[in-house]
């Protein structure tokens, strides 16, 4: 899928969420999940990123979770993983092969050679998920202890990314301390329902409607979330 820019003014429609905090209980230290809004960072040049960011943001909102969605400069040298590792964001959206290459380029290169050989030998079946899971597990094993990820989606993306050839299944990576159990269930629900065709259709409809929020809300209604 070729990324097409969605105007930033469209991408941030309806994002003025209030920030609330739970009252402190003197006998217990607060956890970040008790009071901190989830800060999602998406790359500003990517329609795919903006759609997915809005999708997660609105899904969290339906679960009464405070969320901030912000655009990150695409010309920055800071990687997506850097953003969550440095706590300038709580959740970033990318793809399994892309994240693995950011975290462990040597392992990404090794797996890419194996993957390309399997493709040449006709051993890669896109329907059985073997390589999706293999790259996902390698990515998970390379994450620092403060970070984790949702289940990998069947949707693929990151077609304009750099790095070795690997499966690129969409996956959010996030800070463990900020997302609670219900937040993680929301991410996994979306991962289990969204497809590559869905993302492409949402991008197309958002441009036609001139509103990301309208088409994303309609999708979430249809998905039953």
PDB file of C-alpha atoms in Angstrom:
ATOM      1  CA  UNK A   1       0.000   0.000   0.000  1.00  0.00           C
ATOM      2  CA  UNK A   2       1.363   3.398  -0.893  1.00  0.00           C
ATOM      3  CA  UNK A   3       1.038   5.917   1.899  1.00  0.00           C
ATOM      4  CA  UNK A   4      -0.840   9.100   1.055  1.00  0.00           C
ATOM      5  CA  UNK A   5      -0.854  12.022   3.373  1.00  0.00           C
ATOM      6  CA  UNK A   6      -3.996  12.837   5.327  1.00  0.00           C
ATOM      7  CA  UNK A   7      -4.070  16.521   6.320  1.00  0.00           C
ATOM      8  CA  UNK A   8      -2.993  16.985   9.911  1.00  0.00           C
ATOM      9  CA  UNK A   9      -6.142  19.014  10.592  1.00  0.00           C
ATOM     10  CA  UNK A  10      -8.204  15.979   9.626  1.00  0.00           C
ATOM     11  CA  UNK A  11      -6.044  13.571  11.605  1.00  0.00           C
ATOM     12  CA  UNK A  12      -6.520  15.379  14.904  1.00  0.00           C
ATOM     13  CA  UNK A  13     -10.294  15.973  14.705  1.00  0.00           C
ATOM     14  CA  UNK A  14     -11.914  15.180  18.027  1.00  0.00           C
ATOM     15  CA  UNK A  15      -8.659  14.644  19.900  1.00  0.00           C
ATOM     16  CA  UNK A  16      -9.071  17.334  22.559  1.00  0.00           C
ATOM     17  CA  UNK A  17      -9.497  14.894  25.424  1.00  0.00           C
ATOM     18  CA  UNK A  18      -9.409  16.150  28.988  1.00  0.00           C
ATOM     19  CA  UNK A  19      -6.742  14.732  31.263  1.00  0.00           C
ATOM     20  CA  UNK A  20      -8.087  13.392  34.511  1.00  0.00           C
ATOM     21  CA  UNK A  21      -6.415  11.821  37.492  1.00  0.00           C
ATOM     22  CA  UNK A  22      -7.706   9.518  40.169  1.00  0.00           C
ATOM     23  CA  UNK A  23      -7.659  10.792  43.735  1.00  0.00           C
ATOM     24  CA  UNK A  24      -4.616   9.551  45.613  1.00  0.00           C
ATOM     25  CA  UNK A  25      -5.063   7.072  48.386  1.00  0.00           C
ATOM     26  CA  UNK A  26      -2.510   7.914  51.051  1.00  0.00           C
ATOM     27  CA  UNK A  27      -1.830   4.299  51.915  1.00  0.00           C
ATOM     28  CA  UNK A  28      -1.030   3.226  48.343  1.00  0.00           C
ATOM     29  CA  UNK A  29       1.419   4.544  45.770  1.00  0.00           C
ATOM     30  CA  UNK A  30      -0.296   5.373  42.491  1.00  0.00           C
ATOM     31  CA  UNK A  31       0.529   3.399  39.404  1.00  0.00           C
ATOM     32  CA  UNK A  32       0.766   5.146  36.048  1.00  0.00           C
ATOM     33  CA  UNK A  33      -2.232   3.147  34.844  1.00  0.00           C
ATOM     34  CA  UNK A  34      -4.318   4.836  37.558  1.00  0.00           C
ATOM     35  CA  UNK A  35      -3.867   8.400  36.377  1.00  0.00           C
ATOM     36  CA  UNK A  36      -1.778   8.791  33.227  1.00  0.00           C
ATOM     37  CA  UNK A  37      -3.378   9.222  29.800  1.00  0.00           C
ATOM     38  CA  UNK A  38      -1.976   6.908  27.149  1.00  0.00           C
ATOM     39  CA  UNK A  39       0.175   8.949  24.772  1.00  0.00           C
ATOM     40  CA  UNK A  40       0.150   7.483  21.259  1.00  0.00           C
ATOM     41  CA  UNK A  41       2.706   8.783  18.760  1.00  0.00           C
ATOM     42  CA  UNK A  42       2.202   8.307  15.012  1.00  0.00           C
ATOM     43  CA  UNK A  43       4.418   9.350  12.109  1.00  0.00           C
ATOM     44  CA  UNK A  44       3.053  12.503  10.489  1.00  0.00           C
ATOM     45  CA  UNK A  45       3.584  11.536   6.826  1.00  0.00           C
ATOM     46  CA  UNK A  46       1.766   8.189   6.903  1.00  0.00           C
ATOM     47  CA  UNK A  47      -1.966   7.794   6.262  1.00  0.00           C
ATOM     48  CA  UNK A  48      -1.700   4.251   7.600  1.00  0.00           C
ATOM     49  CA  UNK A  49      -0.183   5.474  10.873  1.00  0.00           C
ATOM     50  CA  UNK A  50      -2.786   8.196  11.338  1.00  0.00           C
ATOM     51  CA  UNK A  51      -5.684   5.803  10.717  1.00  0.00           C
ATOM     52  CA  UNK A  52      -4.302   3.185  13.107  1.00  0.00           C
ATOM     53  CA  UNK A  53      -3.520   5.793  15.744  1.00  0.00           C
ATOM     54  CA  UNK A  54      -7.072   7.114  15.567  1.00  0.00           C
ATOM     55  CA  UNK A  55      -8.398   3.559  15.694  1.00  0.00           C
ATOM     56  CA  UNK A  56      -6.579   2.716  18.926  1.00  0.00           C
ATOM     57  CA  UNK A  57      -7.292   6.135  20.433  1.00  0.00           C
ATOM     58  CA  UNK A  58     -11.040   5.884  19.853  1.00  0.00           C
ATOM     59  CA  UNK A  59     -11.176   2.262  20.990  1.00  0.00           C
ATOM     60  CA  UNK A  60      -9.528   3.239  24.281  1.00  0.00           C
ATOM     61  CA  UNK A  61     -11.903   6.180  24.625  1.00  0.00           C
ATOM     62  CA  UNK A  62     -14.876   3.824  24.342  1.00  0.00           C
ATOM     63  CA  UNK A  63     -13.460   2.040  27.384  1.00  0.00           C
ATOM     64  CA  UNK A  64     -13.358   5.356  29.291  1.00  0.00           C
ATOM     65  CA  UNK A  65      -9.584   5.648  28.976  1.00  0.00           C
ATOM     66  CA  UNK A  66      -7.891   9.022  28.592  1.00  0.00           C
ATOM     67  CA  UNK A  67      -5.728   9.136  25.469  1.00  0.00           C
ATOM     68  CA  UNK A  68      -3.551  11.669  23.682  1.00  0.00           C
ATOM     69  CA  UNK A  69      -2.718  11.188  20.004  1.00  0.00           C
ATOM     70  CA  UNK A  70       0.126  13.232  18.604  1.00  0.00           C
ATOM     71  CA  UNK A  71       2.035  13.456  15.347  1.00  0.00           C
ATOM     72  CA  UNK A  72       5.772  12.752  15.397  1.00  0.00           C
ATOM     73  CA  UNK A  73       8.035  14.333  12.794  1.00  0.00           C
ATOM     74  CA  UNK A  74       8.842  11.891  10.012  1.00  0.00           C
ATOM     75  CA  UNK A  75      12.259  13.469   9.412  1.00  0.00           C
ATOM     76  CA  UNK A  76      13.406  12.796  12.971  1.00  0.00           C
ATOM     77  CA  UNK A  77      16.330  10.461  13.622  1.00  0.00           C
ATOM     78  CA  UNK A  78      14.450   9.097  16.626  1.00  0.00           C
ATOM     79  CA  UNK A  79      13.039   5.622  15.993  1.00  0.00           C
ATOM     80  CA  UNK A  80       9.625   4.466  17.150  1.00  0.00           C
ATOM     81  CA  UNK A  81      11.231   2.219  19.753  1.00  0.00           C
ATOM     82  CA  UNK A  82      13.321   5.159  20.978  1.00  0.00           C
ATOM     83  CA  UNK A  83      10.122   7.109  21.635  1.00  0.00           C
ATOM     84  CA  UNK A  84       8.659   4.543  24.007  1.00  0.00           C
ATOM     85  CA  UNK A  85      12.000   3.611  25.526  1.00  0.00           C
ATOM     86  CA  UNK A  86      12.657   7.267  26.391  1.00  0.00           C
ATOM     87  CA  UNK A  87       9.042   7.694  27.607  1.00  0.00           C
ATOM     88  CA  UNK A  88       8.282  10.502  25.156  1.00  0.00           C
ATOM     89  CA  UNK A  89       5.402   8.248  24.068  1.00  0.00           C
ATOM     90  CA  UNK A  90       3.585   5.356  25.709  1.00  0.00           C
ATOM     91  CA  UNK A  91       2.529   3.517  22.561  1.00  0.00           C
ATOM     92  CA  UNK A  92       3.839   3.440  19.008  1.00  0.00           C
ATOM     93  CA  UNK A  93       2.505   1.572  16.005  1.00  0.00           C
ATOM     94  CA  UNK A  94       4.697  -0.268  13.551  1.00  0.00           C
ATOM     95  CA  UNK A  95       5.316  -3.683  12.071  1.00  0.00           C
ATOM     96  CA  UNK A  96       7.074  -6.788  13.337  1.00  0.00           C
ATOM     97  CA  UNK A  97       9.964  -6.791  10.863  1.00  0.00           C
ATOM     98  CA  UNK A  98      10.462  -3.051  11.226  1.00  0.00           C
ATOM     99  CA  UNK A  99      10.604  -3.229  15.024  1.00  0.00           C
ATOM    100  CA  UNK A 100      12.932  -6.235  14.979  1.00  0.00           C
ATOM    101  CA  UNK A 101      15.327  -4.343  12.733  1.00  0.00           C
ATOM    102  CA  UNK A 102      15.286  -1.365  15.116  1.00  0.00           C
ATOM    103  CA  UNK A 103      15.903  -3.584  18.128  1.00  0.00           C
ATOM    104  CA  UNK A 104      18.255  -6.241  16.791  1.00  0.00           C
ATOM    105  CA  UNK A 105      19.478  -5.586  13.229  1.00  0.00           C
ATOM    106  CA  UNK A 106      21.802  -8.595  13.219  1.00  0.00           C
ATOM    107  CA  UNK A 107      18.993 -11.014  14.069  1.00  0.00           C
ATOM    108  CA  UNK A 108      16.705  -9.268  11.569  1.00  0.00           C
ATOM    109  CA  UNK A 109      19.300  -9.809   8.840  1.00  0.00           C
ATOM    110  CA  UNK A 110      19.724 -13.474   9.752  1.00  0.00           C
ATOM    111  CA  UNK A 111      15.986 -14.128   9.746  1.00  0.00           C
ATOM    112  CA  UNK A 112      15.592 -12.234   6.484  1.00  0.00           C
ATOM    113  CA  UNK A 113      18.062 -14.550   4.734  1.00  0.00           C
ATOM    114  CA  UNK A 114      16.179 -17.573   6.056  1.00  0.00           C
ATOM    115  CA  UNK A 115      12.854 -16.035   5.063  1.00  0.00           C
ATOM    116  CA  UNK A 116      13.992 -15.255   1.526  1.00  0.00           C
ATOM    117  CA  UNK A 117      15.354 -18.780   1.140  1.00  0.00           C
ATOM    118  CA  UNK A 118      12.054 -20.265   2.303  1.00  0.00           C
ATOM    119  CA  UNK A 119      10.211 -18.059  -0.195  1.00  0.00           C
ATOM    120  CA  UNK A 120      12.510 -19.171  -2.999  1.00  0.00           C
ATOM    121  CA  UNK A 121      11.875 -22.794  -2.024  1.00  0.00           C
ATOM    122  CA  UNK A 122       8.105 -22.262  -1.921  1.00  0.00           C
ATOM    123  CA  UNK A 123       7.921 -22.952   1.809  1.00  0.00           C
ATOM    124  CA  UNK A 124       6.216 -19.712   2.853  1.00  0.00           C
ATOM    125  CA  UNK A 125       2.449 -19.984   3.273  1.00  0.00           C
ATOM    126  CA  UNK A 126       0.925 -16.610   4.104  1.00  0.00           C
ATOM    127  CA  UNK A 127      -2.165 -18.346   5.495  1.00  0.00           C
ATOM    128  CA  UNK A 128      -0.553 -20.415   8.243  1.00  0.00           C
ATOM    129  CA  UNK A 129       1.126 -17.553  10.080  1.00  0.00           C
ATOM    130  CA  UNK A 130       4.385 -19.430  10.693  1.00  0.00           C
ATOM    131  CA  UNK A 131       6.657 -16.598   9.612  1.00  0.00           C
ATOM    132  CA  UNK A 132       4.414 -13.960  11.142  1.00  0.00           C
ATOM    133  CA  UNK A 133       4.814 -15.687  14.502  1.00  0.00           C
ATOM    134  CA  UNK A 134       8.533 -16.354  14.059  1.00  0.00           C
ATOM    135  CA  UNK A 135       9.359 -12.694  13.463  1.00  0.00           C
ATOM    136  CA  UNK A 136       6.958 -11.599  16.206  1.00  0.00           C
ATOM    137  CA  UNK A 137       8.619 -13.892  18.754  1.00  0.00           C
ATOM    138  CA  UNK A 138      12.053 -12.604  17.728  1.00  0.00           C
ATOM    139  CA  UNK A 139      10.803  -9.035  18.156  1.00  0.00           C
ATOM    140  CA  UNK A 140       9.304  -9.796  21.575  1.00  0.00           C
ATOM    141  CA  UNK A 141      12.540 -11.423  22.702  1.00  0.00           C
ATOM    142  CA  UNK A 142      14.464  -8.308  21.668  1.00  0.00           C
ATOM    143  CA  UNK A 143      12.294  -5.776  23.520  1.00  0.00           C
ATOM    144  CA  UNK A 144      13.703  -4.216  26.705  1.00  0.00           C
ATOM    145  CA  UNK A 145      12.019  -5.290  29.928  1.00  0.00           C
ATOM    146  CA  UNK A 146       9.979  -2.094  30.238  1.00  0.00           C
ATOM    147  CA  UNK A 147       8.234  -2.623  26.891  1.00  0.00           C
ATOM    148  CA  UNK A 148       5.907  -5.211  25.420  1.00  0.00           C
ATOM    149  CA  UNK A 149       3.510  -5.563  22.486  1.00  0.00           C
ATOM    150  CA  UNK A 150       0.006  -6.677  21.649  1.00  0.00           C
ATOM    151  CA  UNK A 151      -0.656  -9.792  19.608  1.00  0.00           C
ATOM    152  CA  UNK A 152       0.440  -9.396  15.978  1.00  0.00           C
ATOM    153  CA  UNK A 153      -2.272  -8.436  13.524  1.00  0.00           C
ATOM    154  CA  UNK A 154      -2.939 -10.231  10.260  1.00  0.00           C
ATOM    155  CA  UNK A 155      -2.871  -6.766   8.681  1.00  0.00           C
ATOM    156  CA  UNK A 156       0.439  -5.916   7.049  1.00  0.00           C
ATOM    157  CA  UNK A 157       1.927  -2.489   6.464  1.00  0.00           C
ATOM    158  CA  UNK A 158       5.110  -0.418   6.661  1.00  0.00           C
ATOM    159  CA  UNK A 159       5.641  -0.776   2.914  1.00  0.00           C
ATOM    160  CA  UNK A 160       7.738   2.384   2.806  1.00  0.00           C
ATOM    161  CA  UNK A 161      10.051   1.244   5.595  1.00  0.00           C
ATOM    162  CA  UNK A 162      13.710   0.397   5.313  1.00  0.00           C
ATOM    163  CA  UNK A 163      15.495  -2.746   6.415  1.00  0.00           C
ATOM    164  CA  UNK A 164      15.800  -6.405   5.422  1.00  0.00           C
ATOM    165  CA  UNK A 165      12.911  -8.256   3.823  1.00  0.00           C
ATOM    166  CA  UNK A 166      10.705  -9.710   6.536  1.00  0.00           C
ATOM    167  CA  UNK A 167       6.985 -10.120   7.294  1.00  0.00           C
ATOM    168  CA  UNK A 168       5.555  -6.766   8.367  1.00  0.00           C
ATOM    169  CA  UNK A 169       2.514  -7.476  10.513  1.00  0.00           C
ATOM    170  CA  UNK A 170       1.041  -4.435  12.228  1.00  0.00           C
ATOM    171  CA  UNK A 171       1.667  -4.367  15.970  1.00  0.00           C
ATOM    172  CA  UNK A 172       1.595  -1.712  18.715  1.00  0.00           C
ATOM    173  CA  UNK A 173       4.549  -1.608  21.129  1.00  0.00           C
ATOM    174  CA  UNK A 174       3.925   0.044  24.473  1.00  0.00           C
ATOM    175  CA  UNK A 175       5.239   0.774  27.952  1.00  0.00           C
ATOM    176  CA  UNK A 176       4.146  -1.917  30.392  1.00  0.00           C
ATOM    177  CA  UNK A 177       3.569   0.509  33.263  1.00  0.00           C
ATOM    178  CA  UNK A 178       1.002   2.613  31.428  1.00  0.00           C
ATOM    179  CA  UNK A 179      -1.391   0.060  29.929  1.00  0.00           C
ATOM    180  CA  UNK A 180      -3.537  -2.038  32.231  1.00  0.00           C
ATOM    181  CA  UNK A 181      -5.075  -5.430  31.524  1.00  0.00           C
ATOM    182  CA  UNK A 182      -8.203  -4.022  29.902  1.00  0.00           C
ATOM    183  CA  UNK A 183      -6.116  -1.721  27.692  1.00  0.00           C
ATOM    184  CA  UNK A 184      -4.202  -4.736  26.434  1.00  0.00           C
ATOM    185  CA  UNK A 185      -7.418  -6.607  25.704  1.00  0.00           C
ATOM    186  CA  UNK A 186      -8.530  -3.651  23.552  1.00  0.00           C
ATOM    187  CA  UNK A 187      -5.295  -3.818  21.549  1.00  0.00           C
ATOM    188  CA  UNK A 188      -5.579  -7.571  21.077  1.00  0.00           C
ATOM    189  CA  UNK A 189      -9.209  -7.276  19.991  1.00  0.00           C
ATOM    190  CA  UNK A 190      -8.291  -4.827  17.250  1.00  0.00           C
ATOM    191  CA  UNK A 191      -5.308  -6.944  16.216  1.00  0.00           C
ATOM    192  CA  UNK A 192      -7.622  -9.915  15.843  1.00  0.00           C
ATOM    193  CA  UNK A 193     -10.148  -8.091  13.660  1.00  0.00           C
ATOM    194  CA  UNK A 194      -8.270  -5.616  11.446  1.00  0.00           C
ATOM    195  CA  UNK A 195      -6.998  -6.702   8.017  1.00  0.00           C
ATOM    196  CA  UNK A 196      -4.780  -5.130   5.380  1.00  0.00           C
ATOM    197  CA  UNK A 197      -7.861  -4.519   3.249  1.00  0.00           C
ATOM    198  CA  UNK A 198      -9.601  -2.824   6.193  1.00  0.00           C
ATOM    199  CA  UNK A 199      -6.726  -0.370   6.669  1.00  0.00           C
ATOM    200  CA  UNK A 200      -6.638   0.454   2.952  1.00  0.00           C
ATOM    201  CA  UNK A 201     -10.396   0.997   2.897  1.00  0.00           C
ATOM    202  CA  UNK A 202     -10.287   3.224   5.980  1.00  0.00           C
ATOM    203  CA  UNK A 203      -7.585   5.392   4.387  1.00  0.00           C
ATOM    204  CA  UNK A 204      -9.671   5.706   1.222  1.00  0.00           C
ATOM    205  CA  UNK A 205     -12.886   6.524   3.088  1.00  0.00           C
ATOM    206  CA  UNK A 206     -11.160   9.071   5.342  1.00  0.00           C
ATOM    207  CA  UNK A 207      -9.942  10.977   2.305  1.00  0.00           C
ATOM    208  CA  UNK A 208     -13.383  10.838   0.692  1.00  0.00           C
ATOM    209  CA  UNK A 209     -15.178  11.930   3.887  1.00  0.00           C
ATOM    210  CA  UNK A 210     -12.448  14.400   4.834  1.00  0.00           C
ATOM    211  CA  UNK A 211     -12.654  12.986   8.359  1.00  0.00           C
ATOM    212  CA  UNK A 212     -10.658  10.242  10.027  1.00  0.00           C
ATOM    213  CA  UNK A 213     -12.853  10.151  13.130  1.00  0.00           C
ATOM    214  CA  UNK A 214     -16.114   9.486  11.262  1.00  0.00           C
ATOM    215  CA  UNK A 215     -14.841   6.447   9.368  1.00  0.00           C
ATOM    216  CA  UNK A 216     -12.980   5.032  12.366  1.00  0.00           C
ATOM    217  CA  UNK A 217     -16.062   5.298  14.593  1.00  0.00           C
ATOM    218  CA  UNK A 218     -18.120   3.516  11.934  1.00  0.00           C
ATOM    219  CA  UNK A 219     -15.532   0.727  11.757  1.00  0.00           C
ATOM    220  CA  UNK A 220     -15.495   0.291  15.543  1.00  0.00           C
ATOM    221  CA  UNK A 221     -19.306   0.175  15.606  1.00  0.00           C
ATOM    222  CA  UNK A 222     -19.266  -2.556  12.984  1.00  0.00           C
ATOM    223  CA  UNK A 223     -16.542  -4.457  14.856  1.00  0.00           C
ATOM    224  CA  UNK A 224     -18.658  -4.366  18.009  1.00  0.00           C
ATOM    225  CA  UNK A 225     -16.192  -2.471  20.140  1.00  0.00           C
TER     226      UNK A 225
END
